[in-house]
PDB file of C-alpha atoms and ligand atoms in Angstrom:
ATOM      1  CA  MET A   1     -70.737 -84.644  83.001  1.00 50.00           C
ATOM      2  CA  GLY A   2     -69.757 -80.928  82.861  1.00 53.00           C
ATOM      3  CA  ASP A   3     -66.262 -80.054  82.519  1.00 59.00           C
ATOM      4  CA  ARG A   4     -65.758 -78.292  85.709  1.00 61.00           C
ATOM      5  CA  SER A   5     -62.665 -77.215  84.877  1.00 69.00           C
ATOM      6  CA  MET A   6     -63.243 -74.836  81.909  1.00 78.00           C
ATOM      7  CA  PRO A   7     -62.344 -71.129  83.025  1.00 90.00           C
ATOM      8  CA  LEU A   8     -66.054 -70.035  83.365  1.00 96.00           C
ATOM      9  CA  TRP A   9     -66.780 -66.490  84.758  1.00 97.00           C
ATOM     10  CA  PHE A  10     -70.133 -64.607  84.878  1.00 97.00           C
ATOM     11  CA  CYS A  11     -70.920 -61.140  84.544  1.00 97.00           C
ATOM     12  CA  ASP A  12     -74.288 -58.761  84.831  1.00 97.00           C
ATOM     13  CA  ILE A  13     -76.395 -58.321  81.694  1.00 98.00           C
ATOM     14  CA  ASN A  14     -76.668 -54.401  81.387  1.00 97.00           C
ATOM     15  CA  GLY A  15     -77.213 -51.665  78.859  1.00 97.00           C
ATOM     16  CA  GLY A  16     -73.218 -51.667  78.140  1.00 97.00           C
ATOM     17  CA  ASN A  17     -73.577 -55.365  76.823  1.00 97.00           C
ATOM     18  CA  ILE A  18     -77.235 -56.234  76.524  1.00 98.00           C
ATOM     19  CA  ASP A  19     -76.638 -56.259  72.405  1.00 98.00           C
ATOM     20  CA  GLU A  20     -74.680 -59.792  73.010  1.00 97.00           C
ATOM     21  CA  LEU A  21     -77.743 -61.190  74.756  1.00 98.00           C
ATOM     22  CA  ARG A  22     -80.042 -60.097  71.550  1.00 98.00           C
ATOM     23  CA  LYS A  23     -77.357 -61.404  69.330  1.00 97.00           C
ATOM     24  CA  MET A  24     -77.060 -64.754  71.338  1.00 98.00           C
ATOM     25  CA  ASN A  25     -80.830 -65.185  71.830  1.00 97.00           C
ATOM     26  CA  SER A  26     -81.325 -65.052  68.056  1.00 97.00           C
ATOM     27  CA  ALA A  27     -78.641 -67.612  67.294  1.00 97.00           C
ATOM     28  CA  ILE A  28     -80.313 -69.859  69.649  1.00 97.00           C
ATOM     29  CA  PHE A  29     -83.974 -69.551  70.297  1.00 95.00           C
ATOM     30  CA  PRO A  30     -86.164 -70.300  67.553  1.00 92.00           C
ATOM     31  CA  VAL A  31     -88.579 -67.303  68.710  1.00 90.00           C
ATOM     32  CA  ARG A  32     -87.610 -63.252  68.078  1.00 92.00           C
ATOM     33  CA  TYR A  33     -87.687 -61.236  71.652  1.00 94.00           C
ATOM     34  CA  SER A  34     -89.361 -58.415  71.298  1.00 95.00           C
ATOM     35  CA  ASN A  35     -87.913 -54.573  72.289  1.00 96.00           C
ATOM     36  CA  GLN A  36     -89.747 -55.215  75.475  1.00 96.00           C
ATOM     37  CA  PHE A  37     -88.124 -58.176  76.440  1.00 96.00           C
ATOM     38  CA  TYR A  38     -84.986 -56.741  76.784  1.00 97.00           C
ATOM     39  CA  GLU A  39     -85.653 -53.456  78.155  1.00 97.00           C
ATOM     40  CA  ASP A  40     -87.652 -55.580  80.992  1.00 96.00           C
ATOM     41  CA  VAL A  41     -84.279 -57.552  81.293  1.00 97.00           C
ATOM     42  CA  LEU A  42     -82.580 -54.260  81.707  1.00 97.00           C
ATOM     43  CA  ALA A  43     -84.800 -53.734  84.738  1.00 97.00           C
ATOM     44  CA  LEU A  44     -84.288 -56.920  86.801  1.00 96.00           C
ATOM     45  CA  PRO A  45     -82.218 -57.058  89.851  1.00 95.00           C
ATOM     46  CA  ARG A  46     -78.781 -57.522  88.462  1.00 93.00           C
ATOM     47  CA  GLU A  47     -78.573 -61.404  90.060  1.00 94.00           C
ATOM     48  CA  LEU A  48     -81.263 -62.385  87.959  1.00 97.00           C
ATOM     49  CA  ALA A  49     -79.668 -61.654  84.507  1.00 98.00           C
ATOM     50  CA  GLN A  50     -76.373 -63.177  84.102  1.00 98.00           C
ATOM     51  CA  PHE A  51     -73.844 -63.970  81.025  1.00 98.00           C
ATOM     52  CA  ALA A  52     -71.597 -67.132  81.206  1.00 98.00           C
ATOM     53  CA  CYS A  53     -68.289 -65.941  79.587  1.00 98.00           C
ATOM     54  CA  VAL A  54     -65.098 -67.670  78.356  1.00 96.00           C
ATOM     55  CA  GLY A  55     -62.052 -65.182  77.838  1.00 93.00           C
ATOM     56  CA  GLY A  56     -63.740 -62.263  76.238  1.00 92.00           C
ATOM     57  CA  ALA A  57     -66.460 -64.390  74.933  1.00 95.00           C
ATOM     58  CA  VAL A  58     -70.266 -64.377  76.066  1.00 97.00           C
ATOM     59  CA  ILE A  59     -71.014 -68.348  75.530  1.00 98.00           C
ATOM     60  CA  GLY A  60     -74.174 -68.554  77.793  1.00 98.00           C
ATOM     61  CA  ALA A  61     -77.062 -66.291  79.787  1.00 98.00           C
ATOM     62  CA  ILE A  62     -79.776 -66.754  81.897  1.00 98.00           C
ATOM     63  CA  CYS A  63     -82.543 -64.429  82.690  1.00 98.00           C
ATOM     64  CA  CYS A  64     -85.453 -64.798  85.115  1.00 98.00           C
ATOM     65  CA  ARG A  65     -88.118 -62.767  86.944  1.00 96.00           C
ATOM     66  CA  VAL A  66     -89.907 -62.942  90.229  1.00 97.00           C
ATOM     67  CA  GLU A  67     -93.374 -63.450  90.016  1.00 96.00           C
ATOM     68  CA  PRO A  68     -96.130 -63.513  92.354  1.00 95.00           C
ATOM     69  CA  PHE A  69     -97.610 -66.991  93.632  1.00 95.00           C
ATOM     70  CA  MET A  70    -100.922 -68.158  92.587  1.00 90.00           C
ATOM     71  CA  PRO A  71    -101.564 -71.501  93.728  1.00 87.00           C
ATOM     72  CA  GLY A  72    -102.345 -73.517  90.450  1.00 80.00           C
ATOM     73  CA  GLN A  73    -101.815 -71.190  88.147  1.00 85.00           C
ATOM     74  CA  PHE A  74     -98.608 -69.484  86.720  1.00 87.00           C
ATOM     75  CA  LEU A  75     -98.877 -65.622  85.298  1.00 85.00           C
ATOM     76  CA  SER A  76     -96.569 -66.057  82.354  1.00 83.00           C
ATOM     77  CA  SER A  77     -98.502 -69.079  81.156  1.00 78.00           C
ATOM     78  CA  ASN A  78    -100.431 -66.777  78.873  1.00 59.00           C
ATOM     79  CA  ALA A  79    -103.350 -69.230  79.576  1.00 51.00           C
ATOM     80  CA  ASN A  80    -106.459 -67.196  79.353  1.00 51.00           C
ATOM     81  CA  GLY A  81    -108.363 -68.756  76.417  1.00 53.00           C
ATOM     82  CA  ALA A  82    -107.050 -66.420  73.860  1.00 56.00           C
ATOM     83  CA  ASN A  83    -105.686 -68.572  70.476  1.00 65.00           C
ATOM     84  CA  GLY A  84    -106.704 -71.865  71.668  1.00 71.00           C
ATOM     85  CA  VAL A  85    -104.407 -71.790  74.818  1.00 76.00           C
ATOM     86  CA  GLN A  86    -104.879 -74.287  77.255  1.00 75.00           C
ATOM     87  CA  VAL A  87    -103.367 -75.649  79.993  1.00 78.00           C
ATOM     88  CA  VAL A  88    -103.633 -79.393  81.228  1.00 78.00           C
ATOM     89  CA  SER A  89    -102.082 -80.674  84.222  1.00 79.00           C
ATOM     90  CA  LEU A  90    -100.051 -83.763  83.925  1.00 84.00           C
ATOM     91  CA  VAL A  91     -99.284 -86.265  86.809  1.00 79.00           C
ATOM     92  CA  PRO A  92     -95.625 -85.941  88.023  1.00 75.00           C
ATOM     93  CA  GLY A  93     -93.393 -89.114  87.573  1.00 75.00           C
ATOM     94  CA  ARG A  94     -96.265 -90.554  84.907  1.00 78.00           C
ATOM     95  CA  SER A  95     -95.047 -90.808  81.233  1.00 78.00           C
ATOM     96  CA  TYR A  96     -96.970 -90.053  78.302  1.00 77.00           C
ATOM     97  CA  SER A  97     -97.315 -91.145  74.866  1.00 73.00           C
ATOM     98  CA  GLN A  98     -97.121 -88.805  71.898  1.00 70.00           C
ATOM     99  CA  ALA A  99    -100.531 -90.198  71.036  1.00 68.00           C
ATOM    100  CA  GLU A 100    -101.795 -89.339  74.505  1.00 69.00           C
ATOM    101  CA  LEU A 101     -99.957 -85.760  74.509  1.00 70.00           C
ATOM    102  CA  GLY A 102    -101.308 -84.730  70.767  1.00 62.00           C
ATOM    103  CA  ALA A 103    -104.567 -83.742  69.745  1.00 53.00           C
ATOM    104  CA  GLY A 104    -106.954 -86.152  71.747  1.00 45.00           C
ATOM    105  CA  GLY A 105    -105.870 -88.553  74.196  1.00 44.00           C
ATOM    106  CA  VAL A 106    -105.279 -87.237  77.538  1.00 51.00           C
ATOM    107  CA  LEU A 107    -105.581 -83.526  76.499  1.00 51.00           C
ATOM    108  CA  ALA A 108    -109.426 -84.682  75.847  1.00 41.00           C
ATOM    109  CA  GLY A 109    -109.749 -86.004  79.047  1.00 36.00           C
ATOM    110  CA  GLY A 110    -107.250 -84.141  81.262  1.00 39.00           C
ATOM    111  CA  PHE A 111    -108.598 -80.814  82.475  1.00 37.00           C
ATOM    112  CA  SER A 112    -108.045 -77.071  81.561  1.00 40.00           C
ATOM    113  CA  ALA A 113    -106.905 -74.415  83.995  1.00 43.00           C
ATOM    114  CA  ASN A 114    -108.107 -71.102  83.414  1.00 43.00           C
ATOM    115  CA  ASN A 115    -104.876 -68.922  83.960  1.00 45.00           C
ATOM    116  CA  ASN A 116    -106.560 -65.633  84.150  1.00 46.00           C
ATOM    117  CA  SER A 117    -104.648 -64.062  86.223  1.00 45.00           C
ATOM    118  CA  SER A 118    -107.287 -61.340  86.698  1.00 52.00           C
ATOM    119  CA  THR A 119    -109.349 -63.723  89.052  1.00 61.00           C
ATOM    120  CA  ALA A 120    -106.530 -65.381  90.538  1.00 68.00           C
ATOM    121  CA  GLU A 121    -105.669 -65.539  94.320  1.00 88.00           C
ATOM    122  CA  VAL A 122    -102.444 -64.070  95.203  1.00 93.00           C
ATOM    123  CA  ASP A 123    -100.399 -66.039  97.623  1.00 94.00           C
ATOM    124  CA  PRO A 124     -99.493 -62.618 100.128  1.00 95.00           C
ATOM    125  CA  VAL A 125     -95.982 -64.365 101.154  1.00 96.00           C
ATOM    126  CA  ARG A 126     -94.908 -66.671  98.386  1.00 97.00           C
ATOM    127  CA  GLN A 127     -93.509 -66.309  95.122  1.00 97.00           C
ATOM    128  CA  ARG A 128     -92.285 -67.956  92.111  1.00 97.00           C
ATOM    129  CA  LEU A 129     -88.874 -67.559  90.214  1.00 97.00           C
ATOM    130  CA  TYR A 130     -89.555 -67.864  86.154  1.00 97.00           C
ATOM    131  CA  ILE A 131     -86.682 -68.529  84.171  1.00 98.00           C
ATOM    132  CA  THR A 132     -87.543 -66.500  80.988  1.00 97.00           C
ATOM    133  CA  THR A 133     -84.552 -67.820  79.054  1.00 97.00           C
ATOM    134  CA  LEU A 134     -81.370 -70.019  79.316  1.00 98.00           C
ATOM    135  CA  GLY A 135     -79.299 -70.688  76.571  1.00 98.00           C
ATOM    136  CA  VAL A 136     -75.632 -71.719  75.800  1.00 98.00           C
ATOM    137  CA  MET A 137     -74.310 -71.385  72.209  1.00 98.00           C
ATOM    138  CA  ALA A 138     -74.163 -74.369  70.431  1.00 98.00           C
ATOM    139  CA  ALA A 139     -70.418 -74.631  70.235  1.00 96.00           C
ATOM    140  CA  HIS A 140     -70.300 -74.883  74.019  1.00 96.00           C
ATOM    141  CA  ARG A 141     -72.798 -77.187  74.948  1.00 97.00           C
ATOM    142  CA  GLY A 142     -72.427 -80.436  77.073  1.00 96.00           C
ATOM    143  CA  ARG A 143     -69.734 -78.943  79.087  1.00 96.00           C
ATOM    144  CA  GLY A 144     -71.740 -77.898  82.218  1.00 97.00           C
ATOM    145  CA  VAL A 145     -72.324 -74.171  81.289  1.00 97.00           C
ATOM    146  CA  GLY A 146     -76.119 -74.535  81.436  1.00 98.00           C
ATOM    147  CA  ARG A 147     -76.217 -76.271  84.357  1.00 98.00           C
ATOM    148  CA  ARG A 148     -73.449 -73.843  86.348  1.00 97.00           C
ATOM    149  CA  LEU A 149     -75.960 -70.943  85.084  1.00 98.00           C
ATOM    150  CA  LEU A 150     -78.775 -72.571  86.613  1.00 98.00           C
ATOM    151  CA  ASP A 151     -76.865 -73.527  89.701  1.00 98.00           C
ATOM    152  CA  LEU A 152     -76.153 -69.858  90.112  1.00 97.00           C
ATOM    153  CA  MET A 153     -79.960 -68.859  89.887  1.00 97.00           C
ATOM    154  CA  LEU A 154     -80.636 -71.684  92.181  1.00 97.00           C
ATOM    155  CA  ALA A 155     -77.744 -70.202  94.911  1.00 96.00           C
ATOM    156  CA  ASN A 156     -79.460 -66.819  94.661  1.00 94.00           C
ATOM    157  CA  LEU A 157     -82.660 -68.185  95.805  1.00 95.00           C
ATOM    158  CA  GLN A 158     -80.876 -68.088  99.624  1.00 94.00           C
ATOM    159  CA  HIS A 159     -81.357 -64.401  99.372  1.00 94.00           C
ATOM    160  CA  LEU A 160     -85.186 -64.574  97.840  1.00 96.00           C
ATOM    161  CA  PRO A 161     -86.593 -67.041 100.759  1.00 96.00           C
ATOM    162  CA  ASP A 162     -90.417 -66.385  99.609  1.00 97.00           C
ATOM    163  CA  VAL A 163     -89.741 -67.929  96.148  1.00 98.00           C
ATOM    164  CA  CYS A 164     -90.818 -71.621  96.604  1.00 97.00           C
ATOM    165  CA  GLU A 165     -90.951 -72.635  93.144  1.00 97.00           C
ATOM    166  CA  VAL A 166     -88.957 -72.163  89.750  1.00 98.00           C
ATOM    167  CA  TYR A 167     -90.674 -72.376  86.544  1.00 97.00           C
ATOM    168  CA  LEU A 168     -90.472 -72.122  82.761  1.00 97.00           C
ATOM    169  CA  HIS A 169     -92.008 -73.101  79.594  1.00 96.00           C
ATOM    170  CA  VAL A 170     -89.995 -75.416  77.196  1.00 97.00           C
ATOM    171  CA  GLN A 171     -91.112 -76.435  73.373  1.00 96.00           C
ATOM    172  CA  THR A 172     -92.537 -79.847  73.695  1.00 96.00           C
ATOM    173  CA  SER A 173     -90.043 -80.572  70.882  1.00 96.00           C
ATOM    174  CA  ASN A 174     -86.950 -79.715  72.640  1.00 97.00           C
ATOM    175  CA  ALA A 175     -86.113 -83.002  74.099  1.00 97.00           C
ATOM    176  CA  GLY A 176     -82.438 -82.082  74.912  1.00 98.00           C
ATOM    177  CA  ALA A 177     -83.787 -78.783  77.382  1.00 98.00           C
ATOM    178  CA  ILE A 178     -86.186 -81.447  78.835  1.00 98.00           C
ATOM    179  CA  ALA A 179     -83.411 -83.623  79.821  1.00 98.00           C
ATOM    180  CA  PHE A 180     -81.278 -81.239  80.860  1.00 98.00           C
ATOM    181  CA  TYR A 181     -84.053 -79.610  83.077  1.00 98.00           C
ATOM    182  CA  GLU A 182     -85.047 -83.007  84.332  1.00 98.00           C
ATOM    183  CA  ARG A 183     -81.597 -83.695  85.508  1.00 98.00           C
ATOM    184  CA  ALA A 184     -81.869 -80.801  87.222  1.00 98.00           C
ATOM    185  CA  GLY A 185     -84.936 -82.108  89.327  1.00 98.00           C
ATOM    186  CA  PHE A 186     -87.540 -80.017  87.416  1.00 98.00           C
ATOM    187  CA  HIS A 187     -90.770 -82.479  86.724  1.00 96.00           C
ATOM    188  CA  LYS A 188     -93.426 -81.893  83.653  1.00 95.00           C
ATOM    189  CA  GLU A 189     -96.340 -79.836  85.765  1.00 93.00           C
ATOM    190  CA  ALA A 190     -98.484 -79.283  82.538  1.00 92.00           C
ATOM    191  CA  ILE A 191     -98.586 -79.075  78.994  1.00 93.00           C
ATOM    192  CA  ILE A 192     -99.922 -75.694  77.437  1.00 92.00           C
ATOM    193  CA  LYS A 193    -101.470 -76.403  74.049  1.00 90.00           C
ATOM    194  CA  ASN A 194    -100.928 -73.346  71.400  1.00 90.00           C
ATOM    195  CA  TYR A 195     -98.623 -71.517  73.758  1.00 91.00           C
ATOM    196  CA  TYR A 196     -96.448 -70.613  70.806  1.00 91.00           C
ATOM    197  CA  ARG A 197     -97.685 -68.327  67.843  1.00 87.00           C
ATOM    198  CA  HIS A 198     -95.229 -68.891  64.889  1.00 88.00           C
ATOM    199  CA  ILE A 199     -93.273 -72.100  65.766  1.00 92.00           C
ATOM    200  CA  GLU A 200     -94.183 -75.927  65.225  1.00 94.00           C
ATOM    201  CA  PRO A 201     -94.980 -77.496  67.378  1.00 94.00           C
ATOM    202  CA  PRO A 202     -96.595 -74.496  69.185  1.00 93.00           C
ATOM    203  CA  ASP A 203     -96.962 -76.515  72.532  1.00 93.00           C
ATOM    204  CA  CYS A 204     -94.910 -76.449  75.270  1.00 94.00           C
ATOM    205  CA  TYR A 205     -94.398 -78.179  78.785  1.00 95.00           C
ATOM    206  CA  LEU A 206     -94.243 -75.983  81.984  1.00 95.00           C
ATOM    207  CA  LEU A 207     -91.341 -77.475  83.789  1.00 97.00           C
ATOM    208  CA  LEU A 208     -91.208 -76.948  87.875  1.00 96.00           C
ATOM    209  CA  LYS A 209     -88.980 -77.410  90.436  1.00 97.00           C
ATOM    210  CA  ALA A 210     -89.968 -76.772  94.089  1.00 97.00           C
ATOM    211  CA  VAL A 211     -87.143 -74.854  96.048  1.00 97.00           C
ATOM    212  CA  ASN A 212     -86.258 -73.544  99.459  1.00 92.00           C
ATOM    213  CA  SER A 213     -88.602 -75.908 101.419  1.00 85.00           C
TER     214      SER A 213
HETATM  215  C1  COA B 301     -80.308 -76.697  77.536  1.00 63.29           C
HETATM  216  C2  COA B 301     -79.490 -75.974  77.426  1.00 63.29           C
HETATM  217  C3  COA B 301     -79.025 -74.852  78.364  1.00 63.29           C
HETATM  218  C4  COA B 301     -78.202 -76.843  78.007  1.00 63.29           C
HETATM  219  O1  COA B 301     -76.854 -76.371  78.210  1.00 63.29           O
HETATM  220  P1  COA B 301     -75.751 -77.488  78.500  1.00 63.29           P
HETATM  221  O2  COA B 301     -74.378 -76.280  78.615  1.00 63.29           O
HETATM  222  O3  COA B 301     -75.293 -78.067  77.090  1.00 63.29           O
HETATM  223  O4  COA B 301     -76.122 -78.572  79.769  1.00 63.29           O
HETATM  224  P2  COA B 301     -74.790 -78.947  80.675  1.00 63.29           P
HETATM  225  O5  COA B 301     -73.657 -79.262  79.772  1.00 63.29           O
HETATM  226  O6  COA B 301     -74.534 -78.213  81.644  1.00 63.29           O
HETATM  227  O7  COA B 301     -76.037 -80.434  81.098  1.00 63.29           O
HETATM  228  C5  COA B 301     -76.046 -80.362  82.257  1.00 63.29           C
HETATM  229  C6  COA B 301     -76.446 -81.950  82.589  1.00 63.29           C
HETATM  230  O8  COA B 301     -77.995 -82.138  81.699  1.00 63.29           O
HETATM  231  C7  COA B 301     -77.891 -83.115  80.654  1.00 63.29           C
HETATM  232  N1  COA B 301     -78.125 -82.570  79.116  1.00 63.29           N
HETATM  233  C8  COA B 301     -77.784 -81.309  78.738  1.00 63.29           C
HETATM  234  N2  COA B 301     -78.230 -81.401  77.040  1.00 63.29           N
HETATM  235  C9  COA B 301     -78.703 -82.487  77.296  1.00 63.29           C
HETATM  236  C10 COA B 301     -79.331 -83.382  75.817  1.00 63.29           C
HETATM  237  N3  COA B 301     -79.464 -82.408  74.679  1.00 63.29           N
HETATM  238  N4  COA B 301     -79.856 -84.579  76.074  1.00 63.29           N
HETATM  239  C11 COA B 301     -79.494 -85.178  77.139  1.00 63.29           C
HETATM  240  N5  COA B 301     -79.001 -84.807  78.238  1.00 63.29           N
HETATM  241  C12 COA B 301     -78.430 -83.558  78.317  1.00 63.29           C
HETATM  242  C13 COA B 301     -76.142 -83.217  80.541  1.00 63.29           C
HETATM  243  O9  COA B 301     -76.095 -84.542  80.359  1.00 63.29           O
HETATM  244  C14 COA B 301     -75.538 -82.868  81.770  1.00 63.29           C
HETATM  245  O10 COA B 301     -75.759 -84.174  82.329  1.00 63.29           O
HETATM  246  P3  COA B 301     -75.039 -84.065  83.932  1.00 63.29           P
HETATM  247  O11 COA B 301     -75.459 -83.682  85.078  1.00 63.29           O
HETATM  248  O12 COA B 301     -75.250 -85.766  84.194  1.00 63.29           O
HETATM  249  O13 COA B 301     -73.495 -83.998  83.279  1.00 63.29           O
HETATM  250  C15 COA B 301     -78.565 -76.084  76.000  1.00 63.29           C
HETATM  251  O14 COA B 301     -78.830 -76.833  75.388  1.00 63.29           O
HETATM  252  C16 COA B 301     -79.435 -74.925  75.496  1.00 63.29           C
HETATM  253  O15 COA B 301     -78.916 -73.744  75.222  1.00 63.29           O
HETATM  254  N6  COA B 301     -80.346 -75.314  74.413  1.00 63.29           N
HETATM  255  C17 COA B 301     -80.948 -74.175  73.593  1.00 63.29           C
HETATM  256  C18 COA B 301     -81.730 -73.148  74.230  1.00 63.29           C
HETATM  257  C19 COA B 301     -82.852 -74.121  75.005  1.00 63.29           C
HETATM  258  O16 COA B 301     -83.702 -74.605  74.677  1.00 63.29           O
HETATM  259  N7  COA B 301     -83.056 -73.703  76.528  1.00 63.29           N
HETATM  260  C20 COA B 301     -84.270 -74.125  77.225  1.00 63.29           C
HETATM  261  C21 COA B 301     -85.238 -73.298  77.320  1.00 63.29           C
HETATM  262  S1  COA B 301     -85.189 -71.936  78.511  1.00 63.29           S
END
């Protein structure tokens, strides 16, 4: 149960404090984000890039972007067949053994969606929200900070009524984050093999939650 009494406040991520995000991301995430990533964050509407702070210290952050909705396809899944990237749909609510999720098993028997966005049909109305990063400094985890950042973002969606789904990628080995998102109503929509290039395991889950319905 999160400590809701923690005196947490939120603030926009901007040119004056973006270095805090760089420091935090390098402490939290196994991947190194490019300068382009941080430039893109600065270009976001301010409500889509928020810090969580206690006193004068930044202890967490969430960054999201709004994307076009393409039925059955996900813009940020980078799955155009390069580098062996392969998207396999999972049945919501069904549990899969590690043997099934590894080489072979459900992957051999599943189907692979070609995520080449150039051929995808874009829905003229609906949109998706993609969570690029959500992280809390290790010393402050388990106290409701991550949930409050996520809730803040989900509450913002009342101003984005065309957003009908929220999704993100989580490394398959990141059991804590998977539990966190499932607790918040997300489900495993797909497994993406070879999504990451320089970390092990290279596979991730695509976690999805329907919103604004
Ligand atoms: C995932 C992360 C953001 C969670 O933040 P947090 O502040 O520790 O999470 P909270 O305290 O708000 O937890 C909210 C709920 O998720 C559950 N949860 C959080 N971490 C969990 C874990 N490691 N194992 C099981 N459940 C967990 C909590 O029990 C809580 O449940 P409750 O609603 O019953 O109280 C944080 O662990 C983190 O920064 N991880 C590293 C970065 C990362 O992997 N981000 C995800 C990919 S973008």
